[in-house]
XYZ file of C-alpha atoms in Angstrom:
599
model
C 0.000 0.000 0.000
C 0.806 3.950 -0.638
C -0.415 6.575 1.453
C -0.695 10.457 -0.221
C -1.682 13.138 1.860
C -3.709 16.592 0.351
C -2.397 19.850 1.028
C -3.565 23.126 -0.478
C -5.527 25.945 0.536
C -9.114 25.712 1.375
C -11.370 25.612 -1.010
C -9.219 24.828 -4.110
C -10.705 21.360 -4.279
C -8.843 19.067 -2.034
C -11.549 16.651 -1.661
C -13.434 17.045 -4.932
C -10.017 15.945 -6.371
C -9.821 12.699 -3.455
C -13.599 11.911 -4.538
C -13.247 11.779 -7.872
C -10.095 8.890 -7.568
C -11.606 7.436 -5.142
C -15.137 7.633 -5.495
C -15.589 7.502 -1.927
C -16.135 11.522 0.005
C -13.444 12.125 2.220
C -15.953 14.569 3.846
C -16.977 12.444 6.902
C -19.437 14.582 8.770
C -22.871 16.313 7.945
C -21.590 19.691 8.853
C -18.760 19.687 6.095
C -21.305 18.664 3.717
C -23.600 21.046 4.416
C -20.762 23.770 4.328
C -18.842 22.460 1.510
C -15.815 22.925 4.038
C -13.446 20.098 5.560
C -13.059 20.248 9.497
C -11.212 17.146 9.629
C -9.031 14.709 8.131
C -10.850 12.380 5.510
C -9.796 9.025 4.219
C -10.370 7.339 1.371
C -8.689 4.609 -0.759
C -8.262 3.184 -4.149
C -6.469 0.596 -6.670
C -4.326 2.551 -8.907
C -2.711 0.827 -11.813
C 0.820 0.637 -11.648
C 0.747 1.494 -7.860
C -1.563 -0.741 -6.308
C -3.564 0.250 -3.348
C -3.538 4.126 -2.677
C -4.975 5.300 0.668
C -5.561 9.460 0.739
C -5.528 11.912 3.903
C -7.087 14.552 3.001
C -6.268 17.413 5.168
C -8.530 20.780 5.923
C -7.143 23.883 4.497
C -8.770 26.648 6.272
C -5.963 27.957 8.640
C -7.934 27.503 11.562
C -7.363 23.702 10.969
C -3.357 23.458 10.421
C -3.098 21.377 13.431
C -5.256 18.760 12.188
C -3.522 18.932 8.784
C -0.361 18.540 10.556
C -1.842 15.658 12.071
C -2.744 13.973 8.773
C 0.566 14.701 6.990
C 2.872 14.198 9.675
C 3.312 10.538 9.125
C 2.723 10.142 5.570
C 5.826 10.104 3.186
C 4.207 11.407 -0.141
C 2.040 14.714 -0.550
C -0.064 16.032 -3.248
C -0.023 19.651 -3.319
C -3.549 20.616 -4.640
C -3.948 24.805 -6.521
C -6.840 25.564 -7.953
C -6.035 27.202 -11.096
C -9.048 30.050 -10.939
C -7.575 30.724 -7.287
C -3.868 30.375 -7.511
C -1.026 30.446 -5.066
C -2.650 31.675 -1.594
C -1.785 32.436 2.378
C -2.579 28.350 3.081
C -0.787 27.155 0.388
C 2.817 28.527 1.376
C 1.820 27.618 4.749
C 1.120 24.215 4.093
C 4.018 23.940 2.143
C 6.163 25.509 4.485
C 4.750 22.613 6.734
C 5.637 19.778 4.183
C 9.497 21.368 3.551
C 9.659 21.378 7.249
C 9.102 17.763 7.440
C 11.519 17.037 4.688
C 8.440 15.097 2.716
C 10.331 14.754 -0.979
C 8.364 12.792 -2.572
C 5.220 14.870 -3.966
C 3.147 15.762 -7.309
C 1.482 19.091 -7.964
C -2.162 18.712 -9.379
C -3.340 22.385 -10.174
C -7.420 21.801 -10.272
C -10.035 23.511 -12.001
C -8.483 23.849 -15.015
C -11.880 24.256 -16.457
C -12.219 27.246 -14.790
C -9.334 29.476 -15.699
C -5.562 28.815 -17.826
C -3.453 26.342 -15.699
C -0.143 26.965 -17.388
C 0.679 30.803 -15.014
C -0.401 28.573 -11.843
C 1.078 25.721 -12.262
C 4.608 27.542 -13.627
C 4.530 29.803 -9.846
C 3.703 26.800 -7.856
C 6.570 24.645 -9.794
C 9.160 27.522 -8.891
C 7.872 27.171 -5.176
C 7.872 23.891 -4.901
C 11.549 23.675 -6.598
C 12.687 25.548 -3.744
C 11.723 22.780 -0.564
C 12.735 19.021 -0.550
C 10.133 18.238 -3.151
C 12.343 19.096 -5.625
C 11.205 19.171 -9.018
C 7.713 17.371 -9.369
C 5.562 16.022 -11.756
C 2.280 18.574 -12.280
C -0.809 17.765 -13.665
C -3.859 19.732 -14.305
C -7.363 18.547 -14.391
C -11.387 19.075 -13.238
C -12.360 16.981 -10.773
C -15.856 18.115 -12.138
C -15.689 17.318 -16.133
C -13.251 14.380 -15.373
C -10.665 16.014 -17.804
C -6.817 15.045 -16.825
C -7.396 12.702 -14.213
C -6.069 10.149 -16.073
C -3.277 11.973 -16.460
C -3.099 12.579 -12.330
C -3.215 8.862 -11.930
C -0.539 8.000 -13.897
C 1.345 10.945 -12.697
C 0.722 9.683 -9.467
C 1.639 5.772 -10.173
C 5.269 7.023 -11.707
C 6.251 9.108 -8.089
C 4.701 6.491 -6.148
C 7.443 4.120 -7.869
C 10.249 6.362 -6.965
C 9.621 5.943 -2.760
C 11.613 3.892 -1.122
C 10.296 0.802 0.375
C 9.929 0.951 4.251
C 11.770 -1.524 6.854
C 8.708 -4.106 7.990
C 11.115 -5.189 10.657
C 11.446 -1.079 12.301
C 10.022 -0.628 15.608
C 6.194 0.297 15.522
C 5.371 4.087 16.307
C 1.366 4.327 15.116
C 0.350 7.732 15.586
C -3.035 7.963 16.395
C -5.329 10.313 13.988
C -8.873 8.936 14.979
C -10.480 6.912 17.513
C -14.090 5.534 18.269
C -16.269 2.763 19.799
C -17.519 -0.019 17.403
C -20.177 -2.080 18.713
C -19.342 -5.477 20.104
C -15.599 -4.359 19.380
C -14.632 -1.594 21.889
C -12.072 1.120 20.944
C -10.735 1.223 17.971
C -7.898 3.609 16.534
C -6.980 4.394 13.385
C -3.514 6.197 11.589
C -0.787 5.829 9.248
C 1.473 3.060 10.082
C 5.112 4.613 8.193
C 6.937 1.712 9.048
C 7.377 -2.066 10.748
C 4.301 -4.561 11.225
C 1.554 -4.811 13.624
C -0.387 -8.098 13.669
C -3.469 -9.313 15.620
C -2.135 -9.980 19.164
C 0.885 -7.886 19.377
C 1.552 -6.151 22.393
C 2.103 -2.587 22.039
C 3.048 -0.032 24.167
C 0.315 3.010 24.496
C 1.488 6.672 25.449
C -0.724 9.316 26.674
C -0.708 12.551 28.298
C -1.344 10.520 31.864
C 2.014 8.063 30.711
C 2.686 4.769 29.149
C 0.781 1.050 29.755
C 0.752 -1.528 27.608
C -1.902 -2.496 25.332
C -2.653 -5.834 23.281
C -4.189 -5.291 19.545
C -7.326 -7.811 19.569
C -8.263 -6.861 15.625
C -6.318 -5.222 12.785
C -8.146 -3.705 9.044
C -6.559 -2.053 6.407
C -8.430 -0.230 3.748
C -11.557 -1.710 5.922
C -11.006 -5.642 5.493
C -9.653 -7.617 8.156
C -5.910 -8.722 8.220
C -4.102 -10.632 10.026
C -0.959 -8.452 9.745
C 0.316 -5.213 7.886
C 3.083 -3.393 7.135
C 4.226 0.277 6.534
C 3.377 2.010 4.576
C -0.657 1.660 5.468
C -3.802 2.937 6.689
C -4.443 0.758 10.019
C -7.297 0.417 12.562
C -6.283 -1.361 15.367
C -8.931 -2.863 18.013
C -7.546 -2.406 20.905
C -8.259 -4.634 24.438
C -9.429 -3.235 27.730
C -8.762 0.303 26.345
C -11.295 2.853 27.237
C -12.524 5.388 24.372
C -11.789 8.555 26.704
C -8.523 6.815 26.927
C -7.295 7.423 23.894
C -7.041 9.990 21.082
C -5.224 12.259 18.856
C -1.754 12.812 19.435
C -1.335 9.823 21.508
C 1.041 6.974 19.635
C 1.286 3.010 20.080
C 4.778 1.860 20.190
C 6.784 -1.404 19.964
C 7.744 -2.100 23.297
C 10.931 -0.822 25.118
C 12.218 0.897 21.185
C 11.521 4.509 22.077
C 12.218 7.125 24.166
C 9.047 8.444 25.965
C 10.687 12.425 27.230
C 9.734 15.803 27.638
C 13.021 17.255 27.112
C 15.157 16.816 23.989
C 18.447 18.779 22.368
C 17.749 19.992 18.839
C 19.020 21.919 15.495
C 17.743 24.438 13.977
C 18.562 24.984 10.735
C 18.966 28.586 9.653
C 17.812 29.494 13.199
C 21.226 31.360 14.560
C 20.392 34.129 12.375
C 17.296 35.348 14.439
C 18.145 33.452 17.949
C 17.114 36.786 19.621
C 13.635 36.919 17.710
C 12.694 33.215 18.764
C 9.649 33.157 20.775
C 9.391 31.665 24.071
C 6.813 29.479 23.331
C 6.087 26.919 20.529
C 4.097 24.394 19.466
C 6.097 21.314 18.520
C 3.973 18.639 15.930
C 5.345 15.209 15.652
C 3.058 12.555 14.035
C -0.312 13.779 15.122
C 0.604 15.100 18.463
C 1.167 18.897 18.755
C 2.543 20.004 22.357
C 3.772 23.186 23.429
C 6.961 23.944 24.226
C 9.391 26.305 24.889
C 12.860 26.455 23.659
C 16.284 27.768 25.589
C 19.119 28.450 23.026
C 22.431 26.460 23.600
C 24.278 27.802 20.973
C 25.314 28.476 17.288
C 26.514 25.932 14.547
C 27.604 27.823 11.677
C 24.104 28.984 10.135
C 22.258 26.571 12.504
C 20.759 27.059 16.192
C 21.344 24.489 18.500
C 18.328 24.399 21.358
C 16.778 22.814 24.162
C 13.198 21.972 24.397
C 11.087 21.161 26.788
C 7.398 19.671 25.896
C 4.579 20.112 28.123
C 4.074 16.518 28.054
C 6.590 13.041 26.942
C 6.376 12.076 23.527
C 8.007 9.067 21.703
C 11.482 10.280 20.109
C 14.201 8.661 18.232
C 17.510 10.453 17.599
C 16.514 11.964 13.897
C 13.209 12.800 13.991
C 11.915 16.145 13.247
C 9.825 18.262 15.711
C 8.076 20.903 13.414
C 8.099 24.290 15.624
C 5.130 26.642 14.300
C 3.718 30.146 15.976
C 0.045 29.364 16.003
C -0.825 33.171 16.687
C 1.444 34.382 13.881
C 0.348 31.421 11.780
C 3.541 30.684 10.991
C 5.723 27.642 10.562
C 9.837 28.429 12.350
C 10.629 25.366 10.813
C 11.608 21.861 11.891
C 14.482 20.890 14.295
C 16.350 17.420 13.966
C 16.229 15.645 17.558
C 20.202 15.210 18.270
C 19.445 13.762 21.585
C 16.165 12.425 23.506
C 17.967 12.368 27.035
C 20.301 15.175 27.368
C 22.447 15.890 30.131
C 20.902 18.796 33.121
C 22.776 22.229 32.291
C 23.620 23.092 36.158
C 26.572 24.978 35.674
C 27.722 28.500 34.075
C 28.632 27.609 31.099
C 27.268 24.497 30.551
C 25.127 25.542 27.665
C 27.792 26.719 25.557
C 29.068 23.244 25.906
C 26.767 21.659 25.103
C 26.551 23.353 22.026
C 30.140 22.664 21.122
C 29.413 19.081 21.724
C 26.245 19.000 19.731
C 27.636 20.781 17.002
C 29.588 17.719 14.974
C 26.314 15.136 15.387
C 25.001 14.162 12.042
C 21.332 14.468 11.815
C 20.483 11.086 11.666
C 21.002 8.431 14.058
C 24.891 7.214 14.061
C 26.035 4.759 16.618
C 29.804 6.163 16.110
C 28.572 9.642 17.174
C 26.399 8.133 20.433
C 29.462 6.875 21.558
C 31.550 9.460 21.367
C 29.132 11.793 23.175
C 27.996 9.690 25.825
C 31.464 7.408 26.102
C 29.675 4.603 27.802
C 25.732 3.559 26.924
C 23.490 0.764 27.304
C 22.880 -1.024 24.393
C 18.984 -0.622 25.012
C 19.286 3.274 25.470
C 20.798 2.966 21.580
C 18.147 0.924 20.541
C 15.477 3.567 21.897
C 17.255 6.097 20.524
C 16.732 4.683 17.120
C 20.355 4.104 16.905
C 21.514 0.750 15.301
C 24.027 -1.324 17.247
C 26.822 -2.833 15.224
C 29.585 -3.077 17.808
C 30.721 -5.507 20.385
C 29.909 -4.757 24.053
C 32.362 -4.204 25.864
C 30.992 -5.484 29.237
C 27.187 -6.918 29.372
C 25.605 -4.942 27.481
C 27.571 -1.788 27.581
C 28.939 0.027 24.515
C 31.952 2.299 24.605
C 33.318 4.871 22.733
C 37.037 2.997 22.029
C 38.778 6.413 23.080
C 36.840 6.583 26.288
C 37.505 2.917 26.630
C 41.255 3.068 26.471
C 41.708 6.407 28.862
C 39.799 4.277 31.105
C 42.207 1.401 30.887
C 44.956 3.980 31.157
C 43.530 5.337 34.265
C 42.782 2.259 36.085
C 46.343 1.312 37.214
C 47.139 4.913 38.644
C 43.855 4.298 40.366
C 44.930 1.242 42.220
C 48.291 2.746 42.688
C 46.590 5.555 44.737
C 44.702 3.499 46.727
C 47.434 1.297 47.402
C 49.642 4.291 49.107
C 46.475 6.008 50.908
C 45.447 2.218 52.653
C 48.649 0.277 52.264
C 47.504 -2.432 54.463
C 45.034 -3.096 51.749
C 45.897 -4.741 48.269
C 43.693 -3.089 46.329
C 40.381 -1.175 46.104
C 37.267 -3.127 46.233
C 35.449 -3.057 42.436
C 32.838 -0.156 43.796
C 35.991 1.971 45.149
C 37.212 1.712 41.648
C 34.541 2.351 40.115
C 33.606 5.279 41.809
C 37.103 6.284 41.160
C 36.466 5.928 37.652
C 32.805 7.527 37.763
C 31.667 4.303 35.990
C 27.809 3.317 35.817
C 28.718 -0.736 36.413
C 31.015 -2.898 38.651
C 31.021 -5.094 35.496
C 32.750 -2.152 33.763
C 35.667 -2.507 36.197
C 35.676 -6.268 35.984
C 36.372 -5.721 31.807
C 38.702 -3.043 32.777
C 41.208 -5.397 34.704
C 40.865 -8.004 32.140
C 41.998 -5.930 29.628
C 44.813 -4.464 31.367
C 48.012 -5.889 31.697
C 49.670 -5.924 35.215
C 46.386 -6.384 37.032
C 43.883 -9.076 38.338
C 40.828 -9.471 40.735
C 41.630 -10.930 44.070
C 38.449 -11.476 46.247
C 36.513 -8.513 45.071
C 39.625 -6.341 44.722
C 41.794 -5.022 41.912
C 45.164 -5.793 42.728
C 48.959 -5.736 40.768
C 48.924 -9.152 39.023
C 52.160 -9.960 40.859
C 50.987 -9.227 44.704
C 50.849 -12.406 46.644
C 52.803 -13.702 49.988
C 53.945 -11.809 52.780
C 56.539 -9.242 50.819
C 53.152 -7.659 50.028
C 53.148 -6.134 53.975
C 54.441 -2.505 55.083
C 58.174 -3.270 57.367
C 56.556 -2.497 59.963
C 53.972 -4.761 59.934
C 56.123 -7.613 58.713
C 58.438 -6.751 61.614
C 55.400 -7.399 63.919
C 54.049 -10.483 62.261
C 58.183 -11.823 62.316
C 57.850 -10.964 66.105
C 54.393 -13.398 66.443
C 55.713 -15.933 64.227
C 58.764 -16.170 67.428
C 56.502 -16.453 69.639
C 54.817 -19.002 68.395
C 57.532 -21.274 66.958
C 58.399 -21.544 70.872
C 54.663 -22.156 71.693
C 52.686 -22.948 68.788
C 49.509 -22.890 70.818
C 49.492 -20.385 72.630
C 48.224 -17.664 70.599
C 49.313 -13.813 71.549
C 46.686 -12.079 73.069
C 45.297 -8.482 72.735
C 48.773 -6.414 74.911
C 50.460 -8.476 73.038
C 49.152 -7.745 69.589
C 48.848 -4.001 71.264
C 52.689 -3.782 72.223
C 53.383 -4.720 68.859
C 51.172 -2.279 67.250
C 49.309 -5.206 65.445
C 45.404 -3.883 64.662
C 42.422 -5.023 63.331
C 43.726 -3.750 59.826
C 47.594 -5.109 60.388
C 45.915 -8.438 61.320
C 43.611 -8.467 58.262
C 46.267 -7.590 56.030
C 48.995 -10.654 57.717
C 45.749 -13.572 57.259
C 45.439 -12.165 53.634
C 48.372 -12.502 52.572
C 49.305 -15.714 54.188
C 51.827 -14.845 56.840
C 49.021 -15.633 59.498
C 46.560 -17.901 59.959
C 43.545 -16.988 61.745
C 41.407 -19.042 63.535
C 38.999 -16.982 65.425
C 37.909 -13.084 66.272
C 41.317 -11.327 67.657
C 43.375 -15.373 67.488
C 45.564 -16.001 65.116
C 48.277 -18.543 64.838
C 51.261 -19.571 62.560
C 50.297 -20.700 58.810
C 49.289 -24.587 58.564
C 48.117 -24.155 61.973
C 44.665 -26.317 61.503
C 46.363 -29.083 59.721
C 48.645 -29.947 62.102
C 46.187 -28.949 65.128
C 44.539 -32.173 63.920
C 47.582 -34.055 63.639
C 48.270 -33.648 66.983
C 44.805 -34.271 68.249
C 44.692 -37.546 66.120
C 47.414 -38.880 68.631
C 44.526 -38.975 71.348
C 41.748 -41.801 71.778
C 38.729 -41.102 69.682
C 36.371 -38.920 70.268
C 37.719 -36.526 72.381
C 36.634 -33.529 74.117
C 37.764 -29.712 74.738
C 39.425 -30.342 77.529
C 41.504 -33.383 76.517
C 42.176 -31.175 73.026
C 43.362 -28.237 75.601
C 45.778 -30.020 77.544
C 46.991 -32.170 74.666
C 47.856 -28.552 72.625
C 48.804 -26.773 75.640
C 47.155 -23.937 75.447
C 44.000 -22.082 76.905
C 40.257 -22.227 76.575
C 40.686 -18.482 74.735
C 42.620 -20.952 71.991
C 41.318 -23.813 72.253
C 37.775 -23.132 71.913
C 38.004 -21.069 68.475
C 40.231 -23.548 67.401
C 37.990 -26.720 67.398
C 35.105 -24.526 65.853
C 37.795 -23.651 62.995
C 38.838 -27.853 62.922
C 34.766 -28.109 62.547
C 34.389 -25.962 59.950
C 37.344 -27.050 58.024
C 35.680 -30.198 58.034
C 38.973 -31.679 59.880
C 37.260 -32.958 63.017
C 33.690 -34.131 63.604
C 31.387 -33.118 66.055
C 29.509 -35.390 67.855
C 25.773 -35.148 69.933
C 27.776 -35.374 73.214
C 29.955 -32.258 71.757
C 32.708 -34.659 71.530
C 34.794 -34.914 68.393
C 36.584 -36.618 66.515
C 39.042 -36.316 63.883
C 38.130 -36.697 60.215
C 40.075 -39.327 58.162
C 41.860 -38.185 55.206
C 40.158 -36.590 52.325
């Protein structure tokens, strides 16, 4: 299917034209019938040879209605401009055009109508010129009477050969259905209706619905197209989707169903203007942004200037559904006048807290293409989620680098750079310690994920993860302590090799100056072997603790274990709860033990 859009000024026979193609009236309600005026968007649809099925939104022209024309066009890729040839170019038609340049629409035809009426060739010649000057380009043009029939053969075929020249849409994109209509059908429930640019919906897809009051999700119990009943269709069409458990007041124009977790749903986005620099100081306040069929005011705070261009910040009154890309067309409703249409360079920009952060912004908005490039998310974010890409319409080609985190490669490899120094400072602050722990360095590092750290050391030479930590890939063994610490630890190891039991006690691990920290840092390391809170003993101390207390008759109890070590209750006790746990003696019911047989 094709979908064409109308736009022209009123009353230069938008709909005549759509009715005679069609032979269905766009006109949907009594009072544009009786008025011979459109209020809102028509549709209508037709087999074209060459083209297939053609599907028309016919738009209002009277300039009290270029929201709702805005809402019919936004989504559509191909426009018919419509001049009647008795009325020429008029005030809506540059509008409208303005609208449709604005939107970068470029595919388009140019039917000058009621060529009965009056000499097409001056009208269609100034319309050409105008046209010439937006994205259209040069078009075909046609002229013809929607009321004698003459030349609209000529339109369709006109129409066929442009149709030819768009480019097929992705069916695989992510859904973004704009919602143009919606009503109650009998038996059914709510039903919505718009132009579906791109990707499929089928009957029971879950969709995402957004709203002024937020996002829930939505299943789609019916789909029609060009009112039969499909199973499925794909971009480019006219849809009505029947939506389940969805209220009528519920939903409505302006409101969008989405493909789940592919957009960003925000009120705030950075954007260029093109030509905009030129008059920054003339920019009003406030705005009306249209996107699809939603128009939401806004207002705008300048950033900066990119050559010719106006980079800006705007803030909707309410979310919408943005991809990196896509165009917000800014208009003046009291003026009547269309600024133009910014490019969306980022859906989730950074707060602006500090003096001068605008101005950098700007310099770092200033090299982004205008559409989506995973190379350029990189380098201005550094480190992103490979879901925040795909919501920002950005297509992921690269490896992660850690989960599912993407990095810019120079970000990447000052990180790996900085990482060493990092441990190296931590090391001489807490020297007792042999590293920070992975959140320590990766606050250090200001890093979103402990798993960033975790690729970090694997990637750099001369380091490794020791029991949480990030330590020198060579660190292991008692060299590792301070002197003074392995002076103290030399002076327990004495001790004991005179009394191997008889583990120091708190003076003398005081005297020697032998902390909680010193004593963490001796076990760690191996030069210590601890066996219970504030009791530590020589290394290999369990293992031959039940070598000794194999020597006595089976099972045995504390006290026999005491005497047979020589040592006190303050040892002993922590000791046979460390033989228990190391699965080298056995307790017994009668809190007797006895020693485990080799493993």
């Amino acid at each position: 299917m094709h979908v064409v859009a109308t736009a022209g000024h009123v009353d230069h026979g938008k709909s005549s034209l759509v009715r005679a193609l069609t032979g269905t009236d766009p006109d949907r309600f009594a009072e544009e019938k009786r008025r011979g005026l459109t209020l809102d968007l028509g549709f209508a649809w037709t087999d074209l040879p060459g083209a297939g099925t053609v599907a028309f939104v016919d738009v209002p022209g009277h300039e009290r209605f270029v929201p709702t024309m805005l809402a019919g066009v936004g989504p559509v890729p191909v426009v018919c401009v419509v001049v009647a040839a008795d009325g020429g170019w008029m005030p809506q038609s540059a509008e409208h055009l303005a609208a449709v340049a604005a939107l970068g629409v470029r595919h388009g035809l140019l039917v000058v109508t009621r060529a009965d009426l009056a000499d097409p060739g001056p009208v269609t010649a100034d319309a050409l010129e105008r046209l010439a000057a937006t994205p259209l380009g040069r078009v075909p043009a046609v002229a013809c009477s929607a009321v004698t029939g003459a030349g609209l053969d000529d339109v369709r075929t006109a129409l066929a050969g442009v149709l030819a020249q768009v480019p097929a849409p992705d069916a695989t994109a992510p859904v973004r259905l704009w919602v143009d209509r919606s009503f109650t059908v009998r038996g059914a429930g709510t039903v919505v209706t718009g132009t579906l640019p791109a990707g499929t919906v089928a009957v029971g897809d879950a969709l995402e619905l957004t709203t002024a009051d937020g996002v829930r999700a939505v299943r789609v119990r019916g789909v029609q197209s060009t009112g039969r009943d499909v199973e499925r269709a794909e971009g480019v069409a006219r849809v009505a989707l029947n939506l389940r458990d969805v209220e009528r007041a519920a939903v409505g124009r302006g409101d969008a169903l989405l493909t789940p977790d592919s957009w960003t749903s925000t009120a705030v986005a950075d954007v260029r203007l093109p030509g905009a620099a030129r008059r920054e100081e003339a920019l009003p306040g406030e705005l009306v942004a249209h996107l699809g069929s939603a128009a939401v005011p806004v207002r705008l705070r300048p950033l900066g200037a990119a050559g010719d261009d106006l980079l800006v910040r705007v803030r909707l009154r309410r979310p919408l559904p943005l991809h990196v890309g896509d165009r917000l067309l800014l208009r003046e409703p009291a003026r009547h006048e269309v600024l133009g249409a910014g490019t969306v360079l980022d859906a989730t920009p950074p707060r602006l807290a500090r003096r001068g952060a605008a101005a950098r912004r700007a310099d770092r908005l200033t090299p982004a293409p205008d559409v989506p490039d995973e190379a350029e998310e990189l380098r201005r974010r550094g480190l992103v989620r490979a879901g925040d890409l795909r919501r920002a319409g950005v297509a992921v080609a690269t490896a992660p680098v850690a989960g599912d985190w993407h990095a810019d490669p120079a970000v990447w490899e000052r990180l790996r750079q900085r990482l060493p120094a990092v441990v190296a400072a931590h090391t001489a602050q807490h020297p007792l310690q042999p590293g920070p722990a992975l959140e320590e360095a990766r606050q250090a590092l200001r890093l979103p994920d402990r798993a960033l750290v975790e690729a970090l050391v694997a990637g750099a030479p001369g380091l490794r993860l020791a029991a949480g930590r990030v330590v020198p890939a060579g660190s292991a063994g008692s060299a590792d302590l301070p002197p003074a610490v392995r002076r103290a630890v030399d002076a327990v190891l004495a001790d004991l090799a005179r009394e191997p039991w008889v583990a120091p006690d708190a003076e003398r691990l005081r005297e020697l100056g032998l902390g909680r920290a010193e004593l963490a840092a001796a076990v760690r390391v191996g030069a210590l072997e601890r066996v219970g809170e504030g009791v530590v003993l020589a290394p290999g101390a369990l293992s031959r603790a039940a070598a000794e207390l194999a020597r006595l008759p089976q099972p045995f109890g504390a006290g026999e274990a005491r005497r047979a070590l020589g040592t006190s209750r303050r040892v002993a006790l922590p000791l046979l709860q460390a033989l228990d746990a190391a699965r080298l003696t056995v307790r017994g019911a009668d809190d007797r033990r006895t020693v485990a047989p080799p493993r």
